[in-house]
Short mmCIF file of C-alpha atoms in Angstrom, two decimals:
data_model
loop_
_atom_site.label_atom_id
_atom_site.label_comp_id
_atom_site.label_asym_id
_atom_site.label_seq_id
_atom_site.Cartn_x
_atom_site.Cartn_y
_atom_site.Cartn_z
CA MET A 24 14.94 -20.05 -3.43
CA THR A 25 17.08 -19.59 0.19
CA GLU A 26 16.77 -15.57 0.69
CA GLU A 27 18.72 -13.67 3.21
CA ILE A 28 17.24 -10.01 4.68
CA LEU A 29 19.49 -7.34 5.65
CA VAL A 30 18.26 -4.78 7.79
CA ASN A 31 20.29 -1.50 8.00
CA VAL A 32 19.03 0.47 11.18
CA THR A 33 20.45 4.78 11.49
CA PRO A 34 18.37 7.35 13.71
CA PHE A 35 16.59 8.76 10.84
CA GLU A 36 15.78 5.82 8.41
CA VAL A 37 15.43 1.91 8.30
CA ARG A 38 16.44 0.24 4.98
CA VAL A 39 15.87 -3.55 3.68
CA ALA A 40 16.72 -5.44 1.16
CA LEU A 41 15.39 -9.04 0.14
CA VAL A 42 18.54 -10.95 -1.89
CA GLN A 43 18.05 -14.33 -3.62
CA GLN A 44 20.87 -16.21 -5.08
CA GLY A 45 22.93 -12.68 -4.53
CA ALA A 46 21.50 -10.19 -5.86
CA VAL A 47 18.58 -8.01 -4.00
CA GLN A 48 15.15 -8.66 -5.41
CA GLU A 49 13.19 -6.25 -3.29
CA PHE A 50 14.02 -3.07 -1.80
CA HIS A 51 12.05 -1.05 1.76
CA LEU A 52 12.84 1.90 2.88
CA GLU A 53 10.99 4.09 5.81
CA ARG A 54 11.76 7.29 7.00
CA GLU A 55 11.10 8.62 10.25
CA VAL A 56 9.79 12.12 9.51
CA THR A 57 7.70 10.60 6.47
CA ARG A 58 6.82 6.88 8.13
CA GLY A 59 3.62 5.62 5.90
CA LEU A 60 0.44 5.56 7.17
CA ALA A 61 -1.23 2.42 5.70
CA GLY A 62 -2.70 0.16 8.07
CA ASN A 63 -3.28 2.55 10.73
CA VAL A 64 -6.63 2.95 12.53
CA TYR A 65 -8.42 6.33 13.04
CA LEU A 66 -10.88 7.90 14.42
CA GLY A 67 -12.14 10.79 11.82
CA LYS A 68 -14.29 13.12 11.48
CA VAL A 69 -16.44 13.47 7.68
CA SER A 70 -15.68 17.00 6.19
CA ARG A 71 -17.87 16.30 2.92
CA VAL A 72 -20.16 14.57 1.26
CA LEU A 73 -20.14 14.17 -2.05
CA PRO A 74 -22.93 12.56 -3.24
CA GLY A 75 -21.97 13.03 -7.14
CA MET A 76 -19.25 10.73 -6.56
CA GLN A 77 -20.49 8.68 -4.19
CA SER A 78 -17.52 9.66 -2.00
CA ALA A 79 -16.76 11.30 0.79
CA PHE A 80 -13.49 13.51 2.33
CA ILE A 81 -12.63 12.48 6.05
CA ASP A 82 -10.06 14.31 8.14
CA ILE A 83 -7.77 11.43 10.67
CA GLY A 84 -5.39 15.00 11.30
CA LEU A 85 -3.45 15.62 8.34
CA ASP A 86 -2.95 18.11 6.09
CA ARG A 87 -4.94 17.18 3.59
CA ALA A 88 -8.54 15.31 4.14
CA ALA A 89 -8.49 11.84 3.18
CA PHE A 90 -10.86 10.10 0.70
CA LEU A 91 -13.51 7.22 0.98
CA HIS A 92 -15.84 5.65 -1.49
CA VAL A 93 -18.88 4.07 -1.10
CA ALA A 94 -16.95 1.19 -2.31
CA ASP A 95 -14.75 0.96 0.76
CA LEU A 96 -17.90 2.13 3.24
CA TRP A 97 -18.52 -1.01 5.37
CA GLN A 98 -21.71 -0.17 6.81
CA SER A 99 -23.55 0.33 2.98
CA ARG A 100 -22.91 -3.25 2.00
CA GLY A 101 -25.18 -5.91 3.07
CA GLY A 102 -27.69 -7.66 0.97
CA GLY A 103 -28.16 -6.32 -2.31
CA GLN A 104 -27.19 -2.79 -3.68
CA PRO A 105 -24.66 -0.74 -1.66
CA VAL A 106 -26.55 2.34 0.53
CA PRO A 107 -26.15 5.68 -1.05
CA ILE A 108 -23.45 7.53 0.55
CA GLU A 109 -25.43 10.27 1.26
CA LYS A 110 -27.79 7.98 2.68
CA THR A 111 -25.14 6.56 5.27
CA LEU A 112 -22.42 9.59 6.11
CA TYR A 113 -23.35 13.45 7.22
CA GLU A 114 -20.81 15.89 7.84
CA GLY A 115 -19.48 16.16 11.21
CA GLN A 116 -19.92 12.61 12.38
CA ALA A 117 -17.67 10.69 13.85
CA LEU A 118 -16.35 7.55 11.60
CA LEU A 119 -14.02 4.76 12.27
CA VAL A 120 -11.79 4.01 9.37
CA GLN A 121 -8.06 2.54 7.93
CA VAL A 122 -6.14 3.86 5.43
CA ILE A 123 -5.43 1.45 2.94
CA LYS A 124 -3.30 3.89 0.79
CA ASP A 125 -0.76 6.35 1.70
CA PRO A 126 -1.16 10.13 0.29
CA ILE A 127 0.06 9.34 -2.90
CA GLY A 128 1.71 12.16 -5.19
CA THR A 129 -1.64 15.21 -5.40
CA LYS A 130 -3.74 12.67 -4.22
CA GLY A 131 -4.82 11.86 -0.19
CA ALA A 132 -4.63 8.80 1.76
CA ARG A 133 -7.72 6.28 0.64
CA LEU A 134 -9.71 4.73 3.18
CA SER A 135 -11.93 2.21 3.81
CA SER A 136 -14.45 1.75 7.28
CA GLN A 137 -13.27 -2.03 7.14
CA VAL A 138 -10.54 -2.24 9.11
CA SER A 139 -8.15 -5.50 9.24
CA ILE A 140 -5.09 -6.21 11.86
CA ALA A 141 -2.08 -8.58 10.05
CA GLY A 142 -1.19 -11.09 12.55
CA ARG A 143 2.13 -12.98 11.37
CA MET A 144 -0.20 -16.06 10.28
CA LEU A 145 -3.84 -14.64 9.91
CA VAL A 146 -5.57 -11.32 8.86
CA TYR A 147 -8.17 -10.32 11.62
CA LEU A 148 -11.48 -8.82 9.99
CA PRO A 149 -13.36 -7.64 13.27
CA GLN A 150 -16.80 -6.37 11.21
CA ASP A 151 -16.74 -9.46 8.80
CA PRO A 152 -17.49 -13.33 9.81
CA HIS A 153 -16.13 -14.39 6.91
CA ILE A 154 -13.03 -16.94 6.47
CA GLY A 155 -10.97 -16.29 4.22
CA VAL A 156 -7.42 -18.29 2.53
CA SER A 157 -4.55 -16.45 1.21
CA GLN A 158 -5.01 -17.50 -3.25
CA ARG A 159 -1.20 -18.47 -2.57
CA ILE A 160 -2.34 -21.51 -1.19
CA ALA A 161 -3.70 -23.24 -4.00
CA SER A 162 -4.50 -26.64 -2.53
CA GLU A 163 -8.30 -27.05 -2.18
CA SER A 164 -8.06 -29.72 0.66
CA GLU A 165 -4.94 -27.65 2.63
CA ARG A 166 -7.71 -24.60 2.51
CA THR A 167 -10.92 -26.63 3.47
CA MET A 168 -8.68 -27.37 6.63
CA LEU A 169 -7.03 -24.42 7.20
CA ARG A 170 -10.48 -23.08 7.31
CA GLU A 171 -12.50 -25.36 9.53
CA ARG A 172 -8.73 -25.42 12.19
CA ILE A 173 -9.32 -21.38 12.31
CA ARG A 174 -13.37 -22.13 13.17
CA GLN A 175 -12.86 -24.54 15.82
CA LEU A 176 -9.55 -22.08 17.40
CA MET A 177 -11.74 -19.24 17.50
CA PRO A 178 -13.08 -17.79 20.84
CA PRO A 179 -17.12 -18.80 20.93
CA ASP A 180 -18.22 -15.32 20.74
CA GLU A 181 -15.89 -14.66 18.20
CA LYS A 182 -18.06 -12.18 15.93
CA GLY A 183 -15.18 -11.63 13.39
CA GLY A 184 -13.77 -13.29 10.60
CA PHE A 185 -9.64 -13.84 9.60
CA ILE A 186 -7.88 -14.14 6.40
CA VAL A 187 -5.29 -17.52 6.60
CA ARG A 188 -2.01 -15.76 5.89
CA THR A 189 0.28 -18.56 3.73
CA MET A 190 2.84 -18.44 7.36
CA ALA A 191 -0.57 -20.30 8.88
CA GLU A 192 0.08 -23.57 6.49
CA GLU A 193 2.82 -24.52 8.66
CA ALA A 194 2.32 -23.44 12.13
CA ASP A 195 1.03 -25.14 15.10
CA ASP A 196 -2.82 -24.73 17.07
CA THR A 197 -0.91 -22.91 19.54
CA ALA A 198 0.37 -20.43 17.38
CA LEU A 199 -2.69 -20.25 15.44
CA ALA A 200 -4.16 -19.12 18.88
CA ALA A 201 -1.60 -16.97 20.20
CA ASP A 202 -1.99 -15.09 16.80
CA ILE A 203 -6.17 -14.73 17.24
CA ASP A 204 -5.71 -13.58 21.41
CA TYR A 205 -3.14 -10.44 20.23
CA LEU A 206 -5.39 -9.81 17.32
CA GLY A 207 -8.81 -9.37 19.54
CA THR A 208 -6.43 -7.71 22.11
CA ARG A 209 -5.33 -4.84 19.29
CA TRP A 210 -8.72 -4.86 17.94
CA ARG A 211 -10.46 -4.29 22.10
CA GLN A 212 -7.66 -1.69 22.49
CA ILE A 213 -8.81 0.45 19.52
CA LEU A 214 -12.60 0.18 20.87
CA GLU A 215 -11.39 1.77 23.85
CA ALA A 216 -9.36 4.49 22.02
CA SER A 217 -12.30 5.14 20.17
CA LYS A 218 -14.66 5.56 23.07
CA SER A 219 -11.58 7.93 24.93
CA LYS A 220 -10.59 10.23 22.08
CA SER A 221 -12.28 12.97 19.86
CA ALA A 222 -11.68 12.98 16.42
CA PRO A 223 -10.00 13.40 14.32
CA SER A 224 -7.61 11.27 16.71
CA LEU A 225 -4.87 8.19 15.74
CA LEU A 226 -6.33 4.82 17.28
CA TYR A 227 -3.94 2.15 15.61
CA GLN A 228 -0.41 2.55 14.40
CA GLU A 229 0.62 0.10 12.04
CA LEU A 230 4.02 -1.79 12.74
CA GLY A 231 7.40 0.01 11.91
CA LEU A 232 9.55 -1.20 8.78
CA ARG A 233 11.56 -3.04 11.51
CA GLU A 234 9.16 -5.39 12.80
CA ARG A 235 7.60 -5.59 9.53
CA VAL A 236 10.33 -7.68 8.44
CA LEU A 237 9.53 -10.18 10.58
CA ARG A 238 5.98 -10.09 10.00
CA ASP A 239 5.11 -10.01 6.57
CA ILE A 240 8.60 -10.34 4.86
CA ALA A 241 10.30 -13.30 6.49
CA SER A 242 9.40 -16.39 4.80
CA ASP A 243 10.37 -19.98 5.71
CA GLN A 244 12.87 -19.55 2.81
CA THR A 245 14.47 -17.38 4.99
CA THR A 246 18.18 -18.53 5.79
CA SER A 247 19.19 -15.40 8.36
CA ILE A 248 17.94 -11.94 8.86
CA THR A 249 21.37 -9.66 9.56
CA VAL A 250 20.69 -6.17 11.49
CA ASP A 251 23.59 -3.59 11.51
CA SER A 252 22.46 -1.83 14.78
CA PRO A 253 22.66 -3.28 18.37
CA ALA A 254 19.98 -1.49 19.73
CA ALA A 255 17.32 -2.71 16.90
CA PHE A 256 18.64 -6.28 16.79
CA ASP A 257 17.78 -6.48 20.34
CA GLN A 258 14.00 -4.72 20.23
CA LEU A 259 13.42 -7.26 17.19
CA GLN A 260 14.83 -9.82 19.45
CA ALA A 261 12.41 -9.20 22.09
CA PHE A 262 9.59 -8.45 19.54
CA ALA A 263 10.30 -11.63 18.38
CA THR A 264 10.48 -13.55 21.47
CA THR A 265 7.08 -12.18 22.35
CA TYR A 266 5.17 -13.14 19.03
CA MET A 267 7.41 -14.79 16.26
CA PRO A 268 10.09 -17.40 18.47
CA SER A 269 10.55 -19.55 15.44
CA LEU A 270 12.27 -16.64 14.05
CA LEU A 271 14.89 -16.39 17.00
CA SER A 272 17.03 -18.91 15.14
CA LYS A 273 17.24 -16.32 12.25
CA LEU A 274 18.22 -13.08 13.70
CA ARG A 275 21.64 -12.58 13.20
CA ARG A 276 23.79 -9.04 14.32
CA TYR A 277 26.13 -7.93 12.26
CA GLY A 278 29.46 -5.84 13.71
CA GLY A 279 31.20 -5.74 10.70
CA GLU A 280 33.70 -2.96 9.88
CA ARG A 281 32.50 -2.51 6.29
CA PRO A 282 28.65 -1.06 6.14
CA LEU A 283 26.05 -3.97 5.35
CA PHE A 284 24.59 -2.52 1.87
CA ASP A 285 27.87 -2.15 0.73
CA LEU A 286 29.25 -5.92 1.68
CA HIS A 287 25.81 -8.29 -0.33
CA GLY A 288 26.08 -5.19 -3.16
CA ALA A 289 22.58 -3.15 -2.11
CA GLU A 290 24.21 -0.06 -1.98
CA GLU A 291 24.65 -0.39 -6.03
CA GLU A 292 21.87 -1.65 -6.57
CA LEU A 293 20.00 1.15 -5.15
CA GLU A 294 21.47 3.55 -7.07
CA ARG A 295 20.42 1.30 -10.25
CA ALA A 296 16.93 1.23 -9.04
CA LEU A 297 16.72 5.08 -9.55
CA ALA A 298 18.23 4.88 -13.37
CA ARG A 299 15.50 5.17 -16.42
CA ARG A 300 17.79 2.81 -18.33
CA VAL A 301 18.24 -0.99 -17.15
CA ASP A 302 20.60 -2.93 -19.20
CA LEU A 303 20.17 -6.60 -19.55
CA LYS A 304 23.08 -9.08 -19.49
CA SER A 305 22.41 -9.88 -23.19
CA GLY A 306 23.37 -6.14 -24.51
CA GLY A 307 19.82 -5.40 -24.81
CA TYR A 308 17.97 -2.69 -22.10
CA LEU A 309 14.72 -1.24 -20.82
CA ILE A 310 13.63 2.12 -20.30
CA ILE A 311 11.56 2.96 -17.27
CA ASP A 312 9.26 5.75 -17.03
CA GLN A 313 6.97 6.60 -14.27
CA THR A 314 4.17 9.03 -14.50
CA GLU A 315 1.34 9.76 -11.38
CA ALA A 316 -1.38 8.30 -14.08
CA MET A 317 0.76 4.92 -14.80
CA ASN A 318 4.40 3.50 -15.51
CA THR A 319 5.72 2.32 -19.09
CA ILE A 320 8.71 0.05 -19.72
CA ASP A 321 10.15 -0.14 -22.94
CA VAL A 322 12.26 -3.30 -24.56
CA ASN A 323 15.40 -2.37 -27.03
CA THR A 324 17.50 -5.08 -28.33
CA GLY A 325 20.48 -2.54 -28.27
CA GLY A 326 23.81 -4.62 -28.69
CA TYR A 327 22.10 -7.98 -28.83
CA VAL A 328 22.93 -9.96 -32.00
CA GLY A 329 23.68 -13.19 -30.45
CA GLY A 330 20.40 -15.04 -31.41
CA ARG A 331 20.34 -17.72 -35.20
CA ASN A 332 18.79 -15.27 -36.80
CA PHE A 333 16.86 -11.98 -35.97
CA ASP A 334 13.33 -13.52 -35.00
CA ASP A 335 15.67 -15.36 -32.15
CA THR A 336 17.18 -12.47 -30.96
CA ILE A 337 14.44 -10.24 -30.77
CA PHE A 338 12.66 -13.57 -28.43
CA ARG A 339 15.93 -13.97 -26.37
CA THR A 340 15.77 -10.64 -25.59
CA ASN A 341 12.29 -10.36 -24.74
CA LEU A 342 12.68 -13.19 -22.04
CA GLU A 343 15.12 -11.74 -20.53
CA ALA A 344 13.38 -8.37 -20.73
CA ALA A 345 10.36 -10.46 -18.96
CA HIS A 346 12.40 -11.73 -16.18
CA SER A 347 13.98 -8.38 -15.74
CA ILE A 348 10.48 -6.56 -15.71
CA ALA A 349 9.01 -8.61 -12.65
CA ARG A 350 12.31 -7.65 -10.04
CA GLN A 351 12.06 -3.93 -11.28
CA LEU A 352 9.33 -3.72 -10.36
CA ARG A 353 9.69 -4.82 -7.06
CA VAL A 354 12.95 -3.35 -6.25
CA ARG A 355 11.47 0.05 -7.18
CA ASN A 356 8.14 -0.52 -5.77
CA LEU A 357 6.01 0.35 -8.78
CA GLY A 358 2.66 0.17 -8.79
CA GLY A 359 -0.81 0.80 -10.52
CA MET A 360 -1.41 0.54 -14.04
CA ILE A 361 1.81 -0.50 -16.22
CA LEU A 362 2.29 -1.22 -19.91
CA VAL A 363 5.17 -2.91 -21.27
CA ASP A 364 6.67 -2.13 -24.76
CA PHE A 365 8.16 -5.67 -25.81
CA ILE A 366 9.73 -5.53 -28.96
CA ASP A 367 7.17 -6.79 -31.99
CA MET A 368 7.04 -10.77 -31.98
CA THR A 369 5.36 -12.06 -35.18
CA ASN A 370 5.77 -15.75 -33.99
CA THR A 371 2.42 -16.56 -31.96
CA GLU A 372 4.43 -18.99 -30.01
CA HIS A 373 7.42 -16.47 -29.04
CA ARG A 374 4.45 -14.22 -27.80
CA GLU A 375 3.00 -16.56 -25.47
CA ALA A 376 6.21 -18.12 -24.37
CA VAL A 377 7.04 -14.40 -22.94
CA LEU A 378 4.06 -13.97 -21.62
CA ALA A 379 4.55 -17.12 -19.53
CA GLU A 380 7.67 -16.07 -18.38
CA LEU A 381 6.26 -12.61 -17.43
CA ARG A 382 3.63 -14.41 -15.41
CA ARG A 383 5.94 -17.02 -13.38
CA GLU A 384 7.95 -14.24 -12.62
CA ILE A 385 5.30 -12.15 -11.35
CA ALA A 386 4.08 -14.77 -9.24
CA ARG A 387 6.95 -14.25 -6.95
CA ASP A 388 5.89 -11.10 -6.24
CA ARG A 389 4.18 -10.63 -2.76
CA THR A 390 2.32 -7.41 -3.89
CA LYS A 391 -0.74 -8.33 -5.89
CA SER A 392 -0.24 -8.34 -9.53
CA THR A 393 -2.44 -9.42 -13.17
CA VAL A 394 -0.62 -9.76 -16.34
CA ASN A 395 -4.13 -8.95 -18.48
CA GLY A 396 -1.99 -9.85 -22.04
CA PHE A 397 -1.13 -8.26 -25.26
CA THR A 398 -3.52 -5.64 -26.47
CA SER A 399 -4.78 -4.78 -29.53
CA LEU A 400 -1.68 -2.07 -29.78
CA GLY A 401 0.63 -4.68 -28.63
CA LEU A 402 1.43 -3.81 -25.62
CA VAL A 403 1.49 -6.06 -22.70
CA GLU A 404 -0.96 -4.55 -19.99
CA MET A 405 -0.22 -5.40 -16.45
CA THR A 406 -1.34 -3.80 -12.89
CA ARG A 407 0.08 -4.02 -9.37
CA LYS A 408 -1.56 -3.05 -5.62
CA ARG A 409 0.39 0.48 -4.95
CA THR A 410 0.17 0.83 -1.54
CA ARG A 411 2.89 2.79 -0.68
CA GLU A 412 5.27 6.01 -2.51
CA SER A 413 7.29 4.45 -5.26
CA LEU A 414 11.11 3.93 -4.40
CA ALA A 415 11.94 7.09 -6.52
CA HIS A 416 8.89 8.85 -5.21
CA ILE A 417 10.71 8.69 -1.78
CA VAL A 418 14.54 9.33 -2.45
CA CYS A 419 13.82 12.13 -5.29
CA GLU A 420 12.17 14.75 -6.43
CA PRO A 421 11.45 17.03 -9.69
CA CYS A 422 14.60 18.20 -10.74
CA ALA A 423 14.28 21.97 -9.81
CA THR A 424 15.89 22.71 -14.07
CA CYS A 425 14.00 21.33 -15.61
CA ARG A 426 10.80 21.27 -13.46
CA GLY A 427 10.03 17.53 -13.77
CA GLN A 428 9.98 17.91 -17.53
CA GLY A 429 12.65 15.41 -18.19
CA SER A 430 14.45 17.94 -20.62
CA VAL A 431 15.80 21.89 -20.84
CA ARG A 432 15.07 24.67 -23.53
CA THR A 433 18.50 24.89 -25.43
CA ALA A 434 20.92 27.89 -25.15
CA ARG A 435 19.98 28.95 -28.54
CA THR A 436 16.23 29.24 -27.21
CA ILE A 437 17.57 30.87 -24.07
CA ALA A 438 19.27 33.51 -26.31
CA TYR A 439 16.06 34.36 -28.43
CA GLU A 440 14.10 34.90 -26.05
CA VAL A 441 16.06 36.97 -24.09
CA MET A 442 16.81 39.20 -27.39
CA ARG A 443 13.09 39.58 -27.11
CA GLU A 444 12.48 40.15 -24.19
CA ILE A 445 14.69 43.18 -24.59
CA GLN A 446 12.77 44.24 -27.46
CA ARG A 447 9.62 44.09 -24.85
CA GLU A 448 11.87 46.61 -22.22
CA ALA A 449 13.04 48.73 -24.69
CA ARG A 450 9.52 49.92 -25.93
CA GLN A 451 8.65 50.72 -22.02
CA PHE A 452 11.69 51.57 -20.77
CA ASN A 453 14.39 53.99 -21.70
CA PRO A 454 17.70 52.87 -19.46
CA ARG A 455 21.55 53.96 -19.78
CA GLU A 456 22.35 49.95 -21.24
CA PHE A 457 20.92 46.40 -20.69
CA ARG A 458 22.92 44.06 -18.81
CA ILE A 459 22.23 40.34 -19.53
CA LEU A 460 22.80 37.93 -16.50
CA ALA A 461 22.81 34.59 -18.14
CA SER A 462 24.70 31.18 -17.73
CA GLN A 463 27.54 30.11 -19.53
CA ALA A 464 25.95 28.59 -22.61
CA VAL A 465 23.80 31.15 -23.34
CA ILE A 466 26.32 33.85 -22.65
CA ASP A 467 29.31 32.19 -25.14
CA LEU A 468 26.10 31.56 -27.26
CA PHE A 469 25.68 35.62 -27.80
CA LEU A 470 29.81 36.06 -27.44
CA GLU A 471 30.29 33.40 -30.80
CA GLU A 472 26.81 32.33 -33.28
CA GLU A 473 24.87 34.58 -32.26
CA SER A 474 26.47 38.07 -32.00
CA GLN A 475 25.66 38.94 -34.93
CA HIS A 476 21.91 39.02 -34.20
CA LEU A 477 22.71 40.64 -30.43
CA ALA A 478 24.90 43.23 -32.34
CA ALA A 479 21.69 44.06 -34.48
CA LEU A 480 19.83 44.15 -31.61
CA GLY A 481 21.88 46.57 -29.89
CA ASP A 482 21.59 49.08 -33.19
CA GLN A 483 17.79 48.48 -33.55
CA ILE A 484 16.81 49.94 -29.97
CA GLY A 485 19.99 52.44 -29.64
CA LYS A 486 21.35 51.22 -26.49
CA PRO A 487 24.65 49.08 -25.93
CA ILE A 488 23.78 45.57 -24.46
CA SER A 489 26.55 44.00 -22.18
CA LEU A 490 27.11 40.64 -21.04
CA ARG A 491 27.99 38.55 -17.43
CA VAL A 492 28.02 34.94 -16.79
CA GLU A 493 26.40 33.62 -13.54
CA THR A 494 27.95 30.47 -12.48
CA LEU A 495 25.18 29.65 -10.05
CA TYR A 496 22.32 30.28 -13.12
CA ALA A 497 20.84 27.03 -15.14
CA GLN A 498 20.75 27.27 -18.66
CA ALA A 499 17.26 28.12 -18.62
CA GLN A 500 17.79 30.67 -16.00
CA TYR A 501 18.40 34.56 -17.11
CA ASP A 502 17.94 37.96 -15.72
CA ILE A 503 18.06 42.08 -17.48
CA VAL A 504 19.43 44.61 -15.37
CA LEU A 505 18.36 48.15 -16.70
CA MET A 506 21.39 49.95 -15.79
#
């Protein structure tokens, strides 16, 4: 399947869309003021060790301390059970660490003391002599051959190891050797910086999204990489010339009048990726809810009645939903635990076919994902590795009116709350008049359906009550002024 990559560059952000068969399959966004930290290497300082949690907080120079668990502490590994973290780390200790997960929500960055540096074809593991091969390379003979090629190309005194990426399958020895040399140079620069700087300090910054397009996103199936900024195009040409010459012929500079994303429908796809409801072509739809702990996806038949019978209608809707769900996970960059509530299927063959379709589509995802199958409650449980914020968390914020709850109290609820508040105020103060400042919906209710209750309240407290609309107030906002 051929694919195009669109790169929209402005001074304040970079947006990347991966398009296959005319449809956006992935969307990446990086803003200059909130650039991701995953992959960065720091010289950190241990600020607190927690033996009970077998973890530590590390100061790497951010507003919030980062988190290091004993399982990610490389020094604790080796020959049996991990060494307790309190016997390895102490407060004030300088420690070389790498961010493996960006700060997400209220959680600080997740760290590892095992550094890995990604190249185009290889990932360098300077502290681990192991040579691994990407799981996407299925042929055992191919995996064995790649391991042997890397061993032969490694410098004689090399003590580290490598993970062979899928890009290495078609690479010749010259390209692999260049990648090994580049990664080794990067690691030596990190070590030299760690000796000359004091903790906390940034030692190595992961490539920006523009460069990662060439390193991580472009593949053999990529037919073109279109860039709409002349300056960014020149920078990517220079980067590709040095590190990835095979991609030079695929770079395209876009100079059309229409915005690049508008031309390919990516702007509309971005709007749809922020919606809670996703309509399916058959008439069914998905409801996607994202929380800090997990993501839930509910499948509904909607207006689809095209099957020969009810079971067939459900089956067809679930099959289409499985295809759409895999795409939505990529476009929205949803990660963590994911629960999918397919429409109930009584036919076992239908259940297995839907699960197989979901697994087949998930296998296309470059982010590691697992589908665990149906639970006892009939839900499909799956996980997707989360290293950066989801699209919604980058471009959206909690609603100021509902405060992220997704709903607001009714006008009648607010009206009753106002009247209770006036009763409380009347017991403590003795003003000439009470004036209610509220939204149009609440004031209209006081003037119409709740007028008798408001009049009765005025008689009860023996004070006049006046009303005034505040057009800038949200429905749940109000003030009571004592005149």
